[in-house]
Short mmCIF file of C-alpha atoms in Angstrom, two decimals:
data_model
loop_
_atom_site.label_atom_id
_atom_site.label_comp_id
_atom_site.label_asym_id
_atom_site.label_seq_id
_atom_site.Cartn_x
_atom_site.Cartn_y
_atom_site.Cartn_z
CA MET V 1 -14.35 142.51 -0.35
CA LYS V 2 -17.63 141.49 -1.84
CA LEU V 3 -20.04 143.23 -4.07
CA TYR V 4 -23.70 142.55 -3.31
CA THR V 5 -25.27 143.26 -6.86
CA THR V 6 -27.91 142.47 -9.36
CA PRO V 7 -26.75 141.66 -12.73
CA GLY V 8 -28.78 143.58 -15.45
CA ALA V 9 -29.56 146.57 -13.27
CA VAL V 10 -28.18 149.98 -14.14
CA ASN V 11 -26.46 151.03 -10.91
CA PRO V 12 -24.76 147.71 -10.40
CA ALA V 13 -23.70 147.76 -14.17
CA ARG V 14 -21.79 150.88 -13.46
CA VAL V 15 -19.68 149.29 -10.78
CA HIS V 16 -19.33 146.17 -12.85
CA PHE V 17 -17.96 148.32 -15.79
CA LEU V 18 -15.62 149.94 -13.37
CA LEU V 19 -14.32 146.96 -11.89
CA ASP V 20 -13.56 145.32 -15.26
CA GLU V 21 -12.00 148.53 -16.69
CA LYS V 22 -9.59 148.49 -13.89
CA GLY V 23 -9.26 144.56 -13.91
CA ILE V 24 -10.37 144.31 -10.20
CA GLY V 25 -11.54 140.88 -9.33
CA ILE V 26 -13.77 140.54 -6.29
CA GLU V 27 -16.54 138.23 -5.30
CA ARG V 28 -20.14 139.32 -6.64
CA VAL V 29 -22.98 138.15 -4.37
CA PRO V 30 -26.37 138.21 -6.34
CA VAL V 31 -29.32 140.14 -4.84
CA VAL V 32 -32.57 139.33 -6.57
CA LEU V 33 -34.73 142.55 -6.71
CA MET V 34 -37.89 140.89 -8.10
CA GLN V 35 -38.05 138.68 -5.00
CA GLY V 36 -37.55 141.47 -2.71
CA GLU V 37 -34.23 140.53 -1.43
CA HIS V 38 -33.12 144.11 -1.23
CA LYS V 39 -35.83 144.69 1.36
CA LYS V 40 -34.98 141.87 3.83
CA PRO V 41 -33.54 142.98 7.23
CA GLU V 42 -30.18 141.23 6.52
CA TYR V 43 -29.61 143.21 3.32
CA ARG V 44 -31.01 146.47 4.76
CA SER V 45 -28.49 146.12 7.65
CA MET V 46 -25.66 146.26 5.12
CA ALA V 47 -27.18 148.82 2.63
CA ARG V 48 -28.51 151.83 4.38
CA ASN V 49 -30.20 153.12 1.26
CA GLY V 50 -32.01 149.86 0.55
CA LEU V 51 -30.50 149.56 -2.95
CA VAL V 52 -28.06 147.73 -4.89
CA PRO V 53 -24.96 147.58 -5.25
CA THR V 54 -23.41 147.44 -1.80
CA LEU V 55 -19.71 146.81 -1.39
CA GLU V 56 -18.62 144.84 1.78
CA LEU V 57 -14.96 145.67 3.07
CA ASP V 58 -12.59 143.32 4.66
CA ASP V 59 -13.30 144.72 8.00
CA GLY V 60 -17.20 144.00 7.62
CA SER V 61 -18.09 147.51 7.01
CA HIS V 62 -20.15 148.48 4.06
CA ILE V 63 -20.55 151.31 1.28
CA CYS V 64 -23.48 151.82 -0.79
CA GLU V 65 -24.21 154.08 -3.88
CA SER V 66 -22.46 153.22 -7.10
CA VAL V 67 -20.37 156.46 -7.49
CA VAL V 68 -19.13 156.34 -3.99
CA ILE V 69 -18.09 152.72 -4.48
CA GLY V 70 -16.19 153.69 -7.60
CA ARG V 71 -14.40 156.50 -5.82
CA TYR V 72 -13.47 154.21 -2.90
CA LEU V 73 -12.07 151.52 -5.39
CA GLU V 74 -10.09 154.24 -7.20
CA THR V 75 -8.31 154.98 -4.01
CA LEU V 76 -7.09 151.35 -3.86
CA TYR V 77 -6.77 150.94 -7.57
CA PRO V 78 -5.66 154.34 -9.05
CA GLU V 79 -5.14 153.12 -12.61
CA PRO V 80 -6.48 153.63 -14.90
CA ASN V 81 -7.74 156.84 -13.55
CA LEU V 82 -11.53 157.34 -13.80
CA PHE V 83 -12.32 160.16 -11.46
CA GLY V 84 -9.45 162.85 -12.20
CA VAL V 85 -5.78 163.11 -11.44
CA ASP V 86 -6.02 166.52 -9.77
CA ALA V 87 -8.46 169.03 -8.39
CA ARG V 88 -9.43 170.60 -11.73
CA GLU V 89 -10.23 167.31 -13.32
CA GLN V 90 -12.05 165.89 -10.39
CA ALA V 91 -14.30 168.83 -10.32
CA GLU V 92 -15.08 168.59 -14.09
CA ILE V 93 -15.75 164.75 -13.78
CA HIS V 94 -17.74 165.23 -10.85
CA MET V 95 -19.80 167.99 -12.34
CA TRP V 96 -20.60 165.90 -15.48
CA ASP V 97 -21.42 162.88 -13.33
CA ARG V 98 -23.84 164.95 -11.39
CA ILE V 99 -25.48 166.31 -14.75
CA VAL V 100 -25.76 162.73 -16.03
CA GLU V 101 -27.33 161.33 -12.77
CA LEU V 102 -29.75 164.09 -12.05
CA GLN V 103 -30.97 165.23 -15.54
CA VAL V 104 -30.52 161.95 -17.60
CA MET V 105 -30.67 158.98 -15.46
CA MET V 106 -33.09 160.10 -13.16
CA PRO V 107 -35.92 160.97 -15.67
CA PHE V 108 -35.15 157.66 -17.61
CA ALA V 109 -35.33 155.74 -14.32
CA MET V 110 -38.71 157.18 -13.59
CA CYS V 111 -39.85 156.42 -17.17
CA PHE V 112 -38.79 152.78 -16.65
CA ARG V 113 -40.16 152.36 -13.20
CA HIS V 114 -43.58 154.06 -14.14
CA GLY V 115 -43.85 152.73 -17.66
CA HIS V 116 -42.41 149.03 -17.90
CA PRO V 117 -44.69 146.19 -16.82
CA ALA V 118 -42.00 144.32 -15.13
CA MET V 119 -42.00 147.13 -12.62
CA ALA V 120 -45.69 146.92 -11.58
CA ALA V 121 -44.90 144.54 -8.82
CA LEU V 122 -42.36 147.06 -7.26
CA GLU V 123 -43.93 150.53 -8.11
CA ASP V 124 -47.33 152.28 -7.73
CA GLN V 125 -47.23 153.21 -11.37
CA VAL V 126 -48.25 156.37 -12.89
CA PRO V 127 -47.88 155.88 -16.67
CA GLU V 128 -48.42 159.45 -17.61
CA PHE V 129 -45.66 160.53 -15.31
CA GLY V 130 -43.26 157.89 -16.80
CA ALA V 131 -44.20 159.10 -20.41
CA LYS V 132 -43.48 162.75 -19.45
CA GLN V 133 -40.00 161.77 -17.76
CA LYS V 134 -38.90 160.02 -20.87
CA GLU V 135 -39.41 163.40 -22.86
CA VAL V 136 -37.53 165.31 -20.12
CA GLY V 137 -34.51 162.89 -20.17
CA GLN V 138 -34.29 163.00 -23.94
CA LYS V 139 -34.21 166.89 -24.07
CA LYS V 140 -31.40 166.82 -21.55
CA LEU V 141 -29.56 164.61 -23.83
CA LYS V 142 -29.00 167.73 -25.96
CA VAL V 143 -26.45 168.90 -23.54
CA LEU V 144 -24.42 165.69 -23.95
CA GLU V 145 -24.66 165.88 -27.66
CA LYS V 146 -23.27 169.29 -27.64
CA GLN V 147 -20.53 168.51 -25.13
CA LEU V 148 -19.41 165.66 -27.43
CA ALA V 149 -19.03 167.75 -30.41
CA GLY V 150 -15.36 167.27 -31.52
CA GLN V 151 -14.22 164.96 -28.78
CA ASP V 152 -14.40 161.34 -27.98
CA PHE V 153 -15.49 161.38 -24.41
CA ILE V 154 -17.58 163.54 -22.31
CA ALA V 155 -15.04 165.05 -19.60
CA ALA V 156 -11.19 165.50 -19.15
CA GLY V 157 -10.37 164.53 -22.55
CA ARG V 158 -10.20 160.93 -21.95
CA PHE V 159 -12.71 157.87 -20.84
CA THR V 160 -13.80 158.54 -17.24
CA ASN V 161 -16.55 157.44 -14.96
CA VAL V 162 -18.88 159.81 -16.51
CA ASP V 163 -18.75 157.87 -19.81
CA ILE V 164 -19.51 154.62 -17.74
CA SER V 165 -22.44 156.35 -15.97
CA LEU V 166 -24.08 157.60 -19.28
CA TRP V 167 -23.39 154.44 -21.26
CA CYS V 168 -24.93 152.17 -18.68
CA ALA V 169 -27.99 154.46 -18.43
CA ILE V 170 -28.54 154.64 -22.22
CA ARG V 171 -28.00 150.86 -22.67
CA PHE V 172 -30.22 149.90 -20.10
CA PHE V 173 -33.21 152.10 -21.18
CA TRP V 174 -32.50 151.31 -24.89
CA LYS V 175 -32.68 147.39 -24.11
CA SER V 176 -35.82 148.15 -22.11
CA GLY V 177 -37.70 149.38 -25.21
CA ALA V 178 -36.78 153.24 -24.99
CA ASP V 179 -34.47 154.20 -28.02
CA VAL V 180 -33.38 157.57 -26.54
CA ILE V 181 -30.61 158.56 -28.76
CA GLN V 182 -31.86 158.14 -32.26
CA GLU V 183 -32.08 162.01 -32.59
CA TYR V 184 -28.49 162.40 -31.49
CA PRO V 185 -25.81 161.25 -34.10
CA THR V 186 -22.74 162.33 -32.15
CA LEU V 187 -24.13 160.72 -29.05
CA ALA V 188 -24.92 157.61 -31.00
CA ALA V 189 -21.35 157.39 -32.26
CA TRP V 190 -19.94 157.78 -28.85
CA TYR V 191 -22.38 155.14 -27.40
CA GLN V 192 -21.02 152.67 -30.16
CA ARG V 193 -17.53 153.64 -29.24
CA VAL V 194 -17.69 153.09 -25.52
CA GLY V 195 -19.73 149.88 -26.26
CA ASP V 196 -16.74 148.48 -28.12
CA ARG V 197 -14.73 148.45 -24.96
CA PRO V 198 -14.21 144.97 -23.22
CA ALA V 199 -15.55 146.29 -19.85
CA ALA V 200 -18.87 147.44 -21.65
CA GLN V 201 -19.38 143.79 -22.87
CA THR V 202 -19.44 142.40 -19.35
CA ALA V 203 -21.06 145.30 -17.42
CA TYR V 204 -24.58 143.75 -17.50
CA LYS V 205 -23.62 140.16 -16.95
#
């Protein structure tokens, strides 16, 4: 297998984190977003969504979308379990993953795409929209702050893919100049706890 990826980008980091958490070693092929490599026909023929990352399987077929890639890899490498050991856990983890993606990651992504100078070459920026989306994402973090009260991780009583998704999102937007958790002490402690994991140290490399 090969992973077509962009080190430093948030969705690739989610897959990098998962790979290193599970100890899976596969070739990583860089795709340079700022040079538009993800828009070239040869890449678009592999990635139907035109985004990174994309996983190339041994038979030459391709899978895109970071959570889908993660679920596929978990079927091949089931330990440590990150997506749930039974129907109840799988539903809980998937539920929280969707909350993180739609209510936190998406607003912060819009904030970054419409507000960061580096994105001007790739986005028809509307700064006012970006600023508003930052407010939306920060408000939604209240849900995660409440969920983490009295527990170390977000779902299923242990570290799961939800923690990977949220940590990668917060880390990316924090390093991009948006300190989004200063109002949430429980979330800040969780962020430090997840960041101490060895796989977190390599997720963005």
